[in-house]
Structure formats: C-alpha cells, structure tokens
Coordinates of C-alpha atoms in Angstrom, one line a residue:
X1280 CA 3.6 -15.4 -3.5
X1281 CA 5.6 -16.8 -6.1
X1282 CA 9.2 -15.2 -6.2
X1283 CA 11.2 -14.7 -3.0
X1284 CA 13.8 -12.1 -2.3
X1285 CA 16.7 -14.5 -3.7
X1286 CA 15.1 -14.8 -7.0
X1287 CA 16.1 -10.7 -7.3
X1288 CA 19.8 -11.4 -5.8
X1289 CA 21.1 -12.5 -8.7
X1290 CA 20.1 -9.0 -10.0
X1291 CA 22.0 -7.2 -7.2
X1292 CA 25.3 -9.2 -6.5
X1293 CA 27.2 -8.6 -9.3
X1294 CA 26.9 -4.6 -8.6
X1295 CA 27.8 -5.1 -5.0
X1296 CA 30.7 -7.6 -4.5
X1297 CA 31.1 -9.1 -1.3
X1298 CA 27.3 -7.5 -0.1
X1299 CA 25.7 -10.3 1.9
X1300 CA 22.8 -11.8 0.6
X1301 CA 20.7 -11.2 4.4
X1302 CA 21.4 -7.4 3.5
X1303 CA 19.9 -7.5 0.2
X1304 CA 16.8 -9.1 1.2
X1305 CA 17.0 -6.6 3.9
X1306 CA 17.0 -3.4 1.3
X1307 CA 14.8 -5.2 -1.1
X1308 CA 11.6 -5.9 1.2
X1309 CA 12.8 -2.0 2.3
X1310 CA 12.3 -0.7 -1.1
X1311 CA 9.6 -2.6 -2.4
X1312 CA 7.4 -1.4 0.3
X1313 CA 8.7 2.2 -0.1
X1314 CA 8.3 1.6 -3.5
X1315 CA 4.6 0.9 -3.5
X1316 CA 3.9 3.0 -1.0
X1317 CA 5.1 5.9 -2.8
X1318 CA 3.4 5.3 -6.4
X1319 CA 0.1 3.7 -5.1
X1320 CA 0.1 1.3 -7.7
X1321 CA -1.3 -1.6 -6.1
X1322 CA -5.2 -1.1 -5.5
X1323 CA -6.9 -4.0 -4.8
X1324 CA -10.0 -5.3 -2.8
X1325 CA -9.0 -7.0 0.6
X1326 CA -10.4 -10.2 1.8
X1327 CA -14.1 -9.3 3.1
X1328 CA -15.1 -8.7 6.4
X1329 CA -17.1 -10.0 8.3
X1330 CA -19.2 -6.9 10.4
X1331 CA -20.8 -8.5 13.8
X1332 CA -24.0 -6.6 15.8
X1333 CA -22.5 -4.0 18.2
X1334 CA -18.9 -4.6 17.7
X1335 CA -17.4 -1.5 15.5
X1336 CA -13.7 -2.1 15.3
X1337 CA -12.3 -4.2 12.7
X1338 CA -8.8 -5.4 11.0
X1339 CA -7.9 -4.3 7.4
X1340 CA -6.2 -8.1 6.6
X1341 CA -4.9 -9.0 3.7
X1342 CA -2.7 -12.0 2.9
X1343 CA -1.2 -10.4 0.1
X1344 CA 0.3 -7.3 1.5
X1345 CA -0.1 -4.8 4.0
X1346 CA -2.9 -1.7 3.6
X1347 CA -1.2 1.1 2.8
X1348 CA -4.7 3.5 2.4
X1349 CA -8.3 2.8 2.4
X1350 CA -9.6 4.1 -0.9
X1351 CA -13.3 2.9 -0.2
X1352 CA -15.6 0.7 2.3
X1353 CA -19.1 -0.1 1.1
X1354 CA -21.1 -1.8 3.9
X1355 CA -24.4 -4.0 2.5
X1356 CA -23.6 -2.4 -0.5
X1357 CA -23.8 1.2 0.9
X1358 CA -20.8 2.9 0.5
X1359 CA -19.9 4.3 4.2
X1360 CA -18.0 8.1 4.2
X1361 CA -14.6 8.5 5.6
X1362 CA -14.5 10.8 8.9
X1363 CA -12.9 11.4 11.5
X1364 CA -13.6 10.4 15.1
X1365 CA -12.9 14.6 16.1
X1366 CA -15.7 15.4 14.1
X1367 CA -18.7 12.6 14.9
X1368 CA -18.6 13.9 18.7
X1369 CA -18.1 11.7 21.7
X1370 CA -21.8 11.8 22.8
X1371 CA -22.9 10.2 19.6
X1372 CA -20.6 7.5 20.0
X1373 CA -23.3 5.0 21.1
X1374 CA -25.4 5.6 18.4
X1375 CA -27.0 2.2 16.5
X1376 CA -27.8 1.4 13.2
X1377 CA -26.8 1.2 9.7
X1378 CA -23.3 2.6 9.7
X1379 CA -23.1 5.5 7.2
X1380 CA -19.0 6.8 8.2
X1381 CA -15.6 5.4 8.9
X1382 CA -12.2 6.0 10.3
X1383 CA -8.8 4.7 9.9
X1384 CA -6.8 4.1 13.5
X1385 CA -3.8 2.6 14.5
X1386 CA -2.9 2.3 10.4
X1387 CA -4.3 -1.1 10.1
X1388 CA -8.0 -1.0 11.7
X1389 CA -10.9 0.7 11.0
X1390 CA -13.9 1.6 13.2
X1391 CA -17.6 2.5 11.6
X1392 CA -20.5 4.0 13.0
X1393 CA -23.0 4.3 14.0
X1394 CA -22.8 0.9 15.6
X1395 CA -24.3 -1.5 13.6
X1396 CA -26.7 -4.4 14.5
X1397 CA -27.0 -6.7 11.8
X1398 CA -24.4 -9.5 10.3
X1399 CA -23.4 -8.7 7.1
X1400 CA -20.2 -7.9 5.6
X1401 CA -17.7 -4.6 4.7
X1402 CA -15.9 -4.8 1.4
X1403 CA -12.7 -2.5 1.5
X1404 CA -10.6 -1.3 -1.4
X1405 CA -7.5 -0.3 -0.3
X1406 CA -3.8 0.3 -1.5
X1407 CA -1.5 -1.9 -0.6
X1408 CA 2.1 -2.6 -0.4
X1409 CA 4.7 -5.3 0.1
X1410 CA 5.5 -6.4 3.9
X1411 CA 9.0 -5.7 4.9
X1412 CA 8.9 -8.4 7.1
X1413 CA 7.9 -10.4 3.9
X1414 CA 9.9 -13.4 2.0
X1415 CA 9.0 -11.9 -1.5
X1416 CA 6.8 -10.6 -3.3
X1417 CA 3.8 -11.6 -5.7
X1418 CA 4.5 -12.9 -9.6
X1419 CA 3.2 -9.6 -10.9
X1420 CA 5.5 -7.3 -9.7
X1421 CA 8.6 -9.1 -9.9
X1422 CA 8.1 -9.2 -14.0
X1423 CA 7.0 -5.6 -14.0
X1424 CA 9.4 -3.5 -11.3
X1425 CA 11.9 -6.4 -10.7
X1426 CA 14.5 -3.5 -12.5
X1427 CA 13.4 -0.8 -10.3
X1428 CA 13.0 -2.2 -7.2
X1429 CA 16.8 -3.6 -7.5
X1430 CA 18.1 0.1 -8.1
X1431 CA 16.5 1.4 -4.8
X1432 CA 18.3 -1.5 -3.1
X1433 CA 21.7 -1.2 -4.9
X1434 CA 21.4 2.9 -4.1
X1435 CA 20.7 2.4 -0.4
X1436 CA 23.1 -0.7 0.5
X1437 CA 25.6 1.2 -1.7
X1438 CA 25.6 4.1 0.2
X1439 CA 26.5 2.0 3.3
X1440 CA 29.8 3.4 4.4
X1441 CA 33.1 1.4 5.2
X1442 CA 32.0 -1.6 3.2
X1443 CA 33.8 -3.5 0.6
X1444 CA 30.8 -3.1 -2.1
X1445 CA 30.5 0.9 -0.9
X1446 CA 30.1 3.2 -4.3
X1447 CA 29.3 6.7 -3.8
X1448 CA 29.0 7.3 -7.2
X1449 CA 26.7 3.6 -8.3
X1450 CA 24.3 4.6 -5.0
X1451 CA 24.0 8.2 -6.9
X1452 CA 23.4 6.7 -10.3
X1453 CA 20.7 3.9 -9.2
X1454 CA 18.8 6.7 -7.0
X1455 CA 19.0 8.5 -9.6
X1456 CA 17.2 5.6 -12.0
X1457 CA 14.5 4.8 -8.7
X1458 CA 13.0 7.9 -8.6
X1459 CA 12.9 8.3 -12.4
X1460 CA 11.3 5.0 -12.2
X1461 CA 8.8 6.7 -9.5
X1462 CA 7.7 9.0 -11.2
X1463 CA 6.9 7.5 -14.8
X1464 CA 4.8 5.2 -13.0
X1465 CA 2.8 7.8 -11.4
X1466 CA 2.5 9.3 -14.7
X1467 CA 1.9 6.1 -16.7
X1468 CA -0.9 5.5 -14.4
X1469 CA -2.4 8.5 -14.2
X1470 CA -3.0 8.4 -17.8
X1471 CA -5.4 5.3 -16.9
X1472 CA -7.5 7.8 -15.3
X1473 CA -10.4 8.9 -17.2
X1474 CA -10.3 13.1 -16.5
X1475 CA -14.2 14.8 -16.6
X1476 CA -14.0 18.7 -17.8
X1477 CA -17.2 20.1 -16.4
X1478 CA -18.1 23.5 -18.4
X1479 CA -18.5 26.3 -15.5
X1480 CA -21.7 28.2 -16.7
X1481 CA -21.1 31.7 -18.1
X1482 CA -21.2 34.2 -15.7

C-alpha cells in the first residue's frame, strides 16, 4: 500500500477550511470503497486457496482489498459454476467429490460442492474494493482516481450541516463531478471489452 489517506488531504483542505483531517480520512476510505464498488474497476485474482478433504467453506482473503464480487472460481483447473444453495437441495448436501458449483455467503466466504476430497487449491477472480477501515490505498489508484475520489469526499463532508467548511453549493458541484467521473469510467472500460455479434440464422 503505498499512499495513505494524508497523502490525498492536501487535495481536500484547502476546499474545506477548518474540516478536520480524522473526517477526511473518514469520507475518503468512504468514497473510495463506494467508488470501486460502484464501477467495478478493480478485477484481480486473490491470494489462492488452499481447498482441504471434506471441509467446503472457505474465506475470500485478500491483502489488498476487500471482495466486492466473485467473477470466477476454477478448482484444479476446472472452472466450478455459481449456484445457489436454494437450488442444490438439502439432501444432496453430503454429496463428495470433485466440486463442480459454488455459492457466495455471508459476503466474504464461499462454500463449493459437492464436498471435495482431495488437496488442491481454488483460484478466485473477484472484484475488489478499498477497505473502509483501511489506512490508504494502493499506488495505482491514487495516480489514476486521486481527483475523483477527493470530489466524493469534498461532496459528502460538505454537505455536513452546521460546520464551518459547510457549502451547499461546492457539495453540489463535486457530486456533480463524482458521478460524471463514475460513469466515464464505466464507459472507458467497457470499451476494453471485446463485443461478439453472433448472426441469428434467417428464419
């Protein structure tokens, strides 16, 4: 992690005189999370984990950030299909083998199945975001949404009532540059996305 929440502060201060510098870490690790959890920008492959016989429940960690969706899980290089526990049935539950399916529970775990029996390993690809609870953020996306991560802050602490750096009008105009911000980044990656037109057969 190599910038912390003060290296953006001297980004915020001189909108919001007087704003303590607690808060804007505060708003900061708020809107960096909200940030990346809203645009899915940040797809990377977790640290791999390590499956053990007969034990099906496992923690998405990462010491980067915190999983905000699973986009894949490949298990001995099979990749495994997302379900849902409603669907497998509760009297197939004790089913071994090769997992083939997972779900997602309690946001940060998933469980597979059918139970497996051999060691081996799961590699997840997952989005994920900053952690609120978080001193800073990585390199990378201080040099690329430093700007935009300081307008969501300035927009929420501004709108703070009763408060010497309070600015109805700044809070509208950095929300305002946020979600612009948002969305050109959805559509700037997007375009990285390489669209197949099937031709439907004639009728």
């Amino acid at each position: 992690m190599a910038k912390i929440w003060d290296d953006f502060i001297p980004l915020i201060s001189p909108h919001l005189p007087g704003c303590p510098n607690a808060s804007m870490r505060l708003y900061l690790a708020s809107t960096a999370a909200d940030f990346f959890a809203r645009t899915y920008l940040w797809r990377d492959q977790i640290d791999a984990i390590y499956v053990a016989p007969n034990q099906v429940d496992y923690d998405l960690d990462t010491d980067t950030g915190l999983v905000e969706s699973v986009i894949s899980v490949v298990y001995n290089e099979t990749p495994l299909t997302r379900t849902d526990l409603r669907i497998i049935g509760a009297e197939k539950l004790d089913e071994v083998g090769d997992p083939r399916e997972y779900w997602i529970y309690a946001d940060n775990s998933i469980r597979i199945f059918p139970t497996p029996e051999a060691r081996t390993t799961l590699k997840v690809y997952a989005v994920l975001k900053p952690n609120r609870s978080g001193t800073g953020v990585e390199d990378w996306i201080y040099e690329t949404f430093a700007d935009t991560i300081v307008s969501g802050a300035i927009a929420q602490l501004a709108m703070i009532p009763g408060k010497e750096w309070s600015d109805i009008t700044m809070a509208g105009m950095h929300k305002g540059l946020y979600e612009r911000a948002i969305t050109n980044a959805r559509i700037r990656d997007f375009r990285g996305v390489h669209l197949m037109v099937r031709q439907r057969p004639a009728a």
